[in-house]
Short mmCIF file of C-alpha atoms in Angstrom, two decimals:
data_model
loop_
_atom_site.label_atom_id
_atom_site.label_comp_id
_atom_site.label_asym_id
_atom_site.label_seq_id
_atom_site.Cartn_x
_atom_site.Cartn_y
_atom_site.Cartn_z
CA MET A 1 8.37 31.81 -8.56
CA SER A 2 4.75 31.56 -9.75
CA ASN A 3 5.38 28.08 -11.30
CA ALA A 4 3.67 27.00 -8.25
CA ILE A 5 0.33 27.68 -9.74
CA PRO A 6 -0.82 25.29 -12.59
CA ALA A 7 -1.96 26.74 -15.94
CA SER A 8 -5.57 25.63 -15.58
CA VAL A 9 -5.80 27.36 -12.17
CA THR A 10 -4.33 30.53 -13.56
CA ALA A 11 -6.78 30.41 -16.65
CA LEU A 12 -9.83 30.18 -14.36
CA ILE A 13 -8.64 33.01 -12.12
CA GLU A 14 -8.11 35.09 -15.23
CA ALA A 15 -11.44 34.17 -16.66
CA PHE A 16 -13.35 35.05 -13.38
CA ALA A 17 -11.27 38.39 -13.06
CA ARG A 18 -12.92 39.57 -16.47
CA LEU A 19 -16.40 39.55 -14.64
CA PRO A 20 -17.35 43.01 -13.36
CA GLY A 21 -16.59 43.73 -9.63
CA VAL A 22 -14.35 40.62 -9.53
CA GLY A 23 -10.85 41.35 -8.62
CA PRO A 24 -7.88 39.12 -8.68
CA LYS A 25 -8.38 38.22 -5.00
CA THR A 26 -12.00 37.32 -5.48
CA ALA A 27 -11.08 35.41 -8.79
CA SER A 28 -8.58 33.27 -6.66
CA ARG A 29 -11.07 32.60 -3.96
CA LEU A 30 -13.83 31.59 -6.44
CA THR A 31 -11.29 29.21 -8.17
CA TYR A 32 -10.07 27.54 -5.08
CA PHE A 33 -13.80 27.05 -3.93
CA LEU A 34 -14.53 25.29 -7.09
CA LEU A 35 -11.40 23.07 -6.71
CA ARG A 36 -12.77 21.93 -3.40
CA ALA A 37 -16.51 21.96 -4.29
CA PRO A 38 -18.14 18.66 -5.81
CA ASN A 39 -17.79 18.20 -9.40
CA GLU A 40 -21.59 18.97 -9.63
CA VAL A 41 -21.24 22.49 -8.66
CA SER A 42 -18.60 23.33 -11.40
CA GLU A 43 -20.44 21.45 -14.00
CA THR A 44 -23.88 23.11 -13.28
CA LEU A 45 -22.04 26.43 -13.41
CA ALA A 46 -20.49 25.75 -16.59
CA GLN A 47 -23.46 24.44 -18.29
CA SER A 48 -25.48 27.29 -17.14
CA ILE A 49 -23.13 29.69 -18.66
CA LEU A 50 -23.17 28.04 -21.93
CA ASP A 51 -27.02 27.63 -21.84
CA LEU A 52 -27.43 31.37 -21.16
CA LYS A 53 -26.13 32.31 -24.46
CA ALA A 54 -27.40 29.37 -26.27
CA LYS A 55 -31.04 29.67 -25.19
CA THR A 56 -31.71 33.40 -24.66
CA ARG A 57 -32.58 36.18 -27.11
CA LEU A 58 -34.19 39.50 -26.91
CA CYS A 59 -38.08 39.77 -27.10
CA ASN A 60 -39.27 40.92 -30.39
CA ILE A 61 -41.61 43.39 -28.60
CA CYS A 62 -40.02 44.68 -25.50
CA PHE A 63 -36.44 43.61 -25.97
CA ASN A 64 -36.43 41.91 -22.52
CA ILE A 65 -34.43 38.71 -22.22
CA THR A 66 -36.47 35.79 -23.13
CA GLU A 67 -36.19 32.21 -24.40
CA GLU A 68 -38.90 32.54 -27.11
CA GLU A 69 -39.69 34.98 -29.66
CA THR A 70 -41.92 36.85 -27.66
CA CYS A 71 -41.52 37.22 -23.80
CA ALA A 72 -43.76 35.93 -21.15
CA VAL A 73 -44.84 39.41 -20.23
CA CYS A 74 -45.75 40.52 -23.74
CA LYS A 75 -47.62 37.35 -24.18
CA ASP A 76 -49.53 37.59 -21.06
CA PRO A 77 -53.13 38.80 -21.73
CA GLN A 78 -53.54 39.61 -17.98
CA ARG A 79 -50.92 42.22 -18.20
CA ASP A 80 -52.11 45.76 -19.00
CA GLY A 81 -50.73 46.87 -22.46
CA SER A 82 -51.65 50.38 -22.26
CA ILE A 83 -48.89 51.21 -19.75
CA ILE A 84 -45.25 50.75 -20.60
CA ALA A 85 -42.42 50.91 -18.18
CA VAL A 86 -39.36 51.96 -20.08
CA VAL A 87 -36.23 50.78 -18.36
CA GLU A 88 -32.47 50.74 -19.17
CA GLU A 89 -31.68 47.11 -18.72
CA PRO A 90 -33.33 43.62 -18.14
CA LEU A 91 -32.19 43.86 -14.59
CA ASP A 92 -34.53 46.78 -14.05
CA VAL A 93 -37.53 44.46 -15.27
CA MET A 94 -36.49 42.15 -12.55
CA ALA A 95 -36.44 44.99 -9.95
CA ILE A 96 -39.77 46.24 -10.95
CA GLU A 97 -41.31 42.67 -11.19
CA ARG A 98 -40.04 42.12 -7.44
CA THR A 99 -42.24 44.87 -6.19
CA GLY A 100 -45.24 42.74 -7.14
CA THR A 101 -47.38 45.68 -7.69
CA TYR A 102 -46.77 46.56 -11.46
CA ASN A 103 -49.08 44.97 -14.04
CA GLY A 104 -48.22 46.97 -17.10
CA ARG A 105 -45.65 45.93 -19.86
CA TYR A 106 -42.18 46.84 -20.51
CA HIS A 107 -39.67 48.34 -22.93
CA VAL A 108 -35.97 47.70 -22.48
CA LEU A 109 -33.72 50.40 -23.91
CA HIS A 110 -30.44 48.48 -23.46
CA GLY A 111 -28.67 51.45 -22.24
CA VAL A 112 -28.95 55.25 -21.68
CA ILE A 113 -27.62 58.22 -23.62
CA SER A 114 -24.10 58.77 -22.80
CA PRO A 115 -22.06 61.17 -24.76
CA ARG A 116 -18.96 60.08 -22.91
CA ASP A 117 -19.41 56.49 -23.97
CA GLY A 118 -20.55 57.59 -27.48
CA ILE A 119 -23.90 56.33 -26.89
CA GLY A 120 -26.67 58.33 -28.54
CA PRO A 121 -30.37 57.82 -29.05
CA ASP A 122 -29.84 55.69 -32.02
CA GLN A 123 -27.89 53.09 -30.10
CA LEU A 124 -30.85 52.46 -27.95
CA LYS A 125 -34.23 50.78 -28.54
CA ILE A 126 -36.01 54.17 -28.83
CA LYS A 127 -37.04 53.94 -32.42
CA GLU A 128 -38.57 50.73 -31.54
CA LEU A 129 -40.42 52.25 -28.57
CA ILE A 130 -41.88 55.01 -30.74
CA LYS A 131 -43.12 52.51 -33.34
CA ARG A 132 -44.66 50.55 -30.56
CA VAL A 133 -46.52 53.71 -29.21
CA ASN A 134 -47.33 54.73 -32.81
CA GLY A 135 -49.01 51.16 -33.25
CA GLY A 136 -51.71 52.38 -30.71
CA GLY A 137 -53.22 51.10 -27.72
CA VAL A 138 -50.53 52.59 -25.36
CA ASN A 139 -51.83 55.43 -22.78
CA GLU A 140 -48.88 55.89 -20.43
CA LEU A 141 -45.14 55.50 -20.49
CA ILE A 142 -43.46 55.33 -17.22
CA ILE A 143 -39.74 56.31 -17.89
CA SER A 144 -38.12 54.45 -15.46
CA THR A 145 -34.43 55.17 -16.39
CA ASN A 146 -32.11 55.64 -13.48
CA PRO A 147 -32.38 59.02 -11.68
CA GLY A 148 -29.33 61.20 -12.85
CA MET A 149 -28.14 63.13 -15.79
CA GLU A 150 -28.01 60.29 -18.20
CA GLY A 151 -31.23 58.86 -17.27
CA ASP A 152 -32.88 62.30 -17.46
CA ALA A 153 -31.47 62.95 -20.78
CA THR A 154 -32.70 59.68 -22.22
CA ALA A 155 -36.21 60.55 -20.86
CA MET A 156 -36.10 63.99 -22.56
CA ALA A 157 -34.87 62.31 -25.72
CA ILE A 158 -38.01 59.98 -25.66
CA LYS A 159 -40.34 63.03 -24.99
CA SER A 160 -38.92 65.05 -27.84
CA GLU A 161 -39.30 61.96 -30.29
CA LEU A 162 -42.96 61.62 -29.18
CA ASP A 163 -43.52 65.38 -29.49
CA LYS A 164 -42.04 65.41 -32.85
CA LEU A 165 -44.58 62.96 -34.11
CA GLY A 166 -47.54 64.61 -32.21
CA LEU A 167 -48.00 61.59 -30.06
CA THR A 168 -49.91 62.71 -26.89
CA LEU A 169 -49.83 60.04 -24.14
CA LYS A 170 -49.17 60.24 -20.47
CA LEU A 171 -45.57 60.51 -19.62
CA SER A 172 -44.12 60.13 -16.26
CA ARG A 173 -40.78 59.49 -14.47
CA LEU A 174 -40.38 57.31 -11.15
CA ALA A 175 -40.65 59.48 -7.93
CA ARG A 176 -37.60 60.83 -6.59
CA GLY A 177 -36.93 61.38 -2.71
CA LEU A 178 -35.59 59.69 0.12
CA PRO A 179 -35.20 55.99 0.06
CA THR A 180 -37.01 53.96 2.76
CA GLY A 181 -34.94 53.72 5.87
CA ALA A 182 -32.68 56.59 4.91
CA ASP A 183 -31.33 59.18 7.49
CA LEU A 184 -32.12 62.87 6.69
CA GLU A 185 -28.78 63.79 8.37
CA TYR A 186 -26.78 61.82 5.73
CA ALA A 187 -28.97 62.32 2.59
CA ASP A 188 -27.04 64.12 -0.23
CA SER A 189 -28.36 67.49 -1.00
CA VAL A 190 -29.84 66.59 -4.60
CA THR A 191 -31.92 63.87 -2.98
CA LEU A 192 -33.19 66.13 -0.30
CA MET A 193 -33.99 68.81 -2.80
CA ARG A 194 -35.95 66.42 -4.91
CA ALA A 195 -37.71 65.08 -1.71
CA LEU A 196 -38.79 68.65 -0.80
CA GLN A 197 -39.99 69.40 -4.35
CA GLY A 198 -42.02 66.23 -4.62
CA ARG A 199 -43.34 66.54 -1.05
CA GLN A 200 -46.76 64.74 -0.65
CA PRO A 201 -49.84 66.10 1.26
CA LEU A 202 -50.34 64.24 4.57
CA MET B 1 -44.95 37.88 -11.60
CA SER B 2 -41.37 36.24 -11.98
CA ASN B 3 -42.33 34.80 -15.16
CA ALA B 4 -40.57 37.82 -16.68
CA ILE B 5 -37.15 35.93 -16.10
CA PRO B 6 -36.40 33.02 -18.40
CA ALA B 7 -35.29 29.77 -16.81
CA SER B 8 -31.93 29.91 -18.29
CA VAL B 9 -31.26 33.26 -16.78
CA THR B 10 -32.54 32.08 -13.34
CA ALA B 11 -30.52 28.86 -13.60
CA LEU B 12 -27.33 30.96 -13.91
CA ILE B 13 -28.15 33.39 -11.26
CA GLU B 14 -28.66 30.37 -8.94
CA ALA B 15 -25.39 28.72 -10.01
CA PHE B 16 -23.47 32.03 -9.34
CA ALA B 17 -25.16 32.54 -6.05
CA ARG B 18 -23.86 29.18 -4.86
CA LEU B 19 -20.24 30.70 -5.16
CA PRO B 20 -18.84 32.21 -1.58
CA GLY B 21 -19.38 35.85 -1.09
CA VAL B 22 -21.73 36.03 -4.31
CA GLY B 23 -25.26 37.08 -3.17
CA PRO B 24 -28.40 37.14 -5.35
CA LYS B 25 -27.73 40.90 -6.60
CA THR B 26 -24.30 40.12 -7.58
CA ALA B 27 -25.38 36.78 -9.15
CA SER B 28 -27.73 38.76 -11.22
CA ARG B 29 -25.26 41.34 -12.29
CA LEU B 30 -22.80 38.76 -13.35
CA THR B 31 -25.62 36.92 -15.38
CA TYR B 32 -26.50 40.05 -17.20
CA PHE B 33 -22.98 41.04 -17.78
CA LEU B 34 -22.53 37.61 -19.58
CA LEU B 35 -25.67 38.14 -21.58
CA ARG B 36 -24.10 41.20 -23.20
CA ALA B 37 -20.66 40.25 -23.34
CA PRO B 38 -19.22 38.47 -26.50
CA ASN B 39 -19.81 34.79 -26.57
CA GLU B 40 -15.94 34.17 -26.33
CA VAL B 41 -16.03 35.51 -22.71
CA SER B 42 -18.71 32.89 -21.72
CA GLU B 43 -17.13 30.21 -23.50
CA THR B 44 -13.70 30.87 -21.99
CA LEU B 45 -15.19 30.90 -18.48
CA ALA B 46 -17.38 27.78 -18.98
CA GLN B 47 -14.33 25.92 -20.49
CA SER B 48 -12.00 27.07 -17.76
CA ILE B 49 -14.31 25.94 -14.96
CA LEU B 50 -14.55 22.37 -16.62
CA ASP B 51 -10.75 22.38 -17.23
CA LEU B 52 -10.10 23.06 -13.69
CA LYS B 53 -11.51 20.00 -12.48
CA ALA B 54 -10.47 17.75 -15.31
CA LYS B 55 -6.81 18.73 -15.29
CA THR B 56 -5.84 19.40 -11.71
CA ARG B 57 -5.04 16.90 -8.70
CA LEU B 58 -3.09 17.14 -5.44
CA CYS B 59 0.62 16.87 -5.58
CA ASN B 60 1.60 13.44 -4.08
CA ILE B 61 4.18 15.01 -1.83
CA CYS B 62 2.93 18.44 -0.64
CA PHE B 63 -0.96 18.31 -1.48
CA ASN B 64 -0.68 21.65 -3.45
CA ILE B 65 -2.86 21.96 -6.60
CA THR B 66 -1.02 20.58 -9.66
CA GLU B 67 -1.61 19.26 -13.18
CA GLU B 68 1.00 16.51 -12.63
CA GLU B 69 1.68 13.74 -10.11
CA THR B 70 4.28 16.23 -8.33
CA CYS B 71 3.95 19.94 -8.50
CA ALA B 72 6.39 22.12 -9.79
CA VAL B 73 7.86 23.35 -6.48
CA CYS B 74 8.43 19.73 -5.25
CA LYS B 75 10.20 18.83 -8.44
CA ASP B 76 12.29 21.96 -8.59
CA PRO B 77 15.93 20.90 -7.57
CA GLN B 78 16.56 24.66 -6.85
CA ARG B 79 14.16 24.80 -3.95
CA ASP B 80 15.30 24.04 -0.53
CA GLY B 81 13.85 20.77 0.55
CA SER B 82 15.23 21.23 4.03
CA ILE B 83 12.59 23.85 4.93
CA ILE B 84 8.90 23.23 4.77
CA ALA B 85 6.21 26.02 5.06
CA VAL B 86 3.03 24.32 6.36
CA VAL B 87 -0.07 26.09 5.14
CA GLU B 88 -3.74 25.66 5.37
CA GLU B 89 -4.75 26.01 1.72
CA PRO B 90 -3.30 26.22 -1.84
CA LEU B 91 -4.05 30.00 -1.64
CA ASP B 92 -1.50 30.45 1.05
CA VAL B 93 1.06 28.85 -1.15
CA MET B 94 0.14 31.65 -3.73
CA ALA B 95 0.42 34.40 -1.07
CA ILE B 96 4.02 33.14 0.10
CA GLU B 97 5.18 32.92 -3.59
CA ARG B 98 4.07 36.22 -4.26
CA THR B 99 6.61 37.60 -1.54
CA GLY B 100 9.30 36.45 -3.92
CA THR B 101 11.53 35.61 -0.81
CA TYR B 102 10.71 32.18 0.02
CA ASN B 103 12.74 29.19 -1.38
CA GLY B 104 11.77 26.36 0.64
CA ARG B 105 8.95 23.80 -0.10
CA TYR B 106 5.33 23.65 1.20
CA HIS B 107 2.98 21.07 2.93
CA VAL B 108 -0.71 21.98 2.35
CA LEU B 109 -2.85 20.64 5.20
CA HIS B 110 -6.16 21.44 3.46
CA GLY B 111 -7.75 22.89 6.56
CA VAL B 112 -7.30 23.70 10.30
CA ILE B 113 -8.44 21.87 13.36
CA SER B 114 -11.97 23.15 13.99
CA PRO B 115 -13.98 21.14 16.71
CA ARG B 116 -16.96 23.45 15.57
CA ASP B 117 -16.73 22.09 12.15
CA GLY B 118 -15.85 18.53 13.18
CA ILE B 119 -12.52 18.85 11.70
CA GLY B 120 -9.78 17.15 13.69
CA PRO B 121 -6.24 16.16 13.02
CA ASP B 122 -7.13 13.22 11.15
CA GLN B 123 -9.17 15.31 8.57
CA LEU B 124 -5.77 17.15 7.71
CA LYS B 125 -2.59 16.30 5.93
CA ILE B 126 -0.94 15.96 9.16
CA LYS B 127 -0.06 12.10 9.06
CA GLU B 128 1.33 12.92 5.52
CA LEU B 129 3.46 15.73 6.95
CA ILE B 130 4.93 13.62 9.87
CA LYS B 131 5.72 10.80 7.32
CA ARG B 132 7.43 13.34 5.11
CA VAL B 133 9.58 14.76 8.02
CA ASN B 134 10.24 11.32 9.31
CA GLY B 135 11.70 10.45 5.58
CA GLY B 136 14.61 12.77 6.48
CA GLY B 137 16.16 15.72 5.20
CA VAL B 138 13.83 18.29 6.89
CA ASN B 139 15.44 20.64 9.13
CA GLU B 140 12.76 23.27 9.84
CA LEU B 141 8.94 23.52 9.58
CA ILE B 142 7.46 27.04 9.28
CA ILE B 143 3.97 26.49 10.64
CA SER B 144 2.25 29.03 8.43
CA THR B 145 -1.41 28.38 9.62
CA ASN B 146 -3.45 31.64 10.03
CA PRO B 147 -2.93 33.51 13.19
CA GLY B 148 -5.74 32.74 15.56
CA MET B 149 -7.04 29.95 17.78
CA GLU B 150 -7.69 27.39 15.04
CA GLY B 151 -4.36 27.98 13.37
CA ASP B 152 -2.58 28.02 16.87
CA ALA B 153 -4.40 24.81 17.84
CA THR B 154 -3.36 23.11 14.45
CA ALA B 155 0.27 24.21 15.17
CA MET B 156 0.37 22.67 18.60
CA ALA B 157 -1.19 19.49 17.33
CA ILE B 158 1.60 19.08 14.69
CA LYS B 159 4.21 19.91 17.38
CA SER B 160 2.88 17.26 19.65
CA GLU B 161 2.82 14.53 16.78
CA LEU B 162 6.46 15.35 16.26
CA ASP B 163 7.27 15.14 20.12
CA LYS B 164 5.60 11.73 20.23
CA LEU B 165 7.90 10.37 17.59
CA GLY B 166 10.93 12.11 19.26
CA LEU B 167 11.53 14.06 15.94
CA THR B 168 13.46 17.06 16.90
CA LEU B 169 13.70 19.75 14.18
CA LYS B 170 13.30 23.51 14.16
CA LEU B 171 9.69 24.62 14.44
CA SER B 172 8.61 28.26 14.08
CA ARG B 173 5.34 30.26 13.45
CA LEU B 174 5.05 33.34 11.26
CA ALA B 175 5.78 36.50 13.25
CA ARG B 176 2.60 38.28 14.67
CA GLY B 177 2.61 42.02 14.99
CA LEU B 178 1.36 44.99 13.34
CA PRO B 179 0.63 44.83 9.62
CA THR B 180 2.54 47.27 7.32
CA GLY B 181 0.68 50.65 7.00
CA ALA B 182 -1.28 49.90 10.32
CA ASP B 183 -2.49 52.60 12.63
CA LEU B 184 -1.35 51.87 16.32
CA GLU B 185 -4.55 53.79 17.22
CA TYR B 186 -6.77 51.44 15.56
CA ALA B 187 -4.86 48.11 16.21
CA ASP B 188 -6.94 45.57 18.11
CA SER B 189 -5.40 44.67 21.56
CA VAL B 190 -4.47 41.16 20.77
CA THR B 191 -2.40 42.30 17.69
CA LEU B 192 -0.76 45.02 19.72
CA MET B 193 0.04 42.69 22.55
CA ARG B 194 1.59 40.24 20.14
CA ALA B 195 3.39 43.18 18.48
CA LEU B 196 4.88 44.07 22.10
CA GLN B 197 5.72 40.60 23.01
CA GLY B 198 7.69 40.10 19.55
CA ARG B 199 9.32 43.45 19.80
CA GLN B 200 12.77 43.50 17.89
CA PRO B 201 15.99 45.16 18.88
CA LEU B 202 16.57 48.41 16.94
#
């Protein structure tokens, strides 16, 4: 009965459904939206998708996404090169930039240690981080991997690599506790435990 | 501070965020997914988006989406041309097709009467429906606009157009009542009222 749907419509529904978090219903809705939308909307979207791959690469220093050999943050002389926030993904760089309060540099690991997915330290940009620290001028690493087992394991792996080489520098993890606006009553017990452990003097 | 994000990344995030139901966070996630995904995923998506507009048009009979002048349902001699399900959108055709139990034809209105959005009967394919009915061979219209004020108003507008021309044919609306799997306790009162009114003999 599905001959009611032309092949080019089915093809786009399938292409959308390959995106994360997009199920078949959402994929259909997006497709029919584009059918009705002005051509310019479709063309801009298609061109942007192609440009993304054609124009971007990883920064040769911090491995964030960039359009040049070295990204804007690594090239910016105003940014403090002695502090490096070590993050899992380029999206995490965006999140920290949005706070508008961080003036250090970044290092993007492109993942976390995850035995379940077969990802060990060698699949991440940890070697490159150690080399960068070894090059000198870095005083502090803020290990900003996600709070949780995998993020913690990754932080420990970085620490042990640094220890092996006898590199002593300030290492920190992002604070853990109650998110702003949270309700104590509904907080999970690990979060609450961390909030208690990390309590701050008034 | 947002110089950390290259222009081609921002451009795609913005293009995704123009899609319905896609907020800035989802748009970022989709963009970074494509950055990591194989080129083929991006290329297929971009090409499918362009093909959609280039290859599709509205059926010259029922106004469903098709790649030819007349859609597969309208051309299919096995489908019963005496019954027409009148729907709002091409997605509704897909929904009815998925039931696997409808063998009639369709008419897509491309919207509903909505004074709030300035959409009156003239912006819909109602004239074309009346002309189609007037051409003969149609015994029944199943007005399958969404249950609710706008869908009901659209159904009434179609009825009054048919009445004006003295066209007498079977007119029906899709049944209203409790959806399968619903819980009486949580049903809204309009739905429950409709379920009572439309009660069926056991």
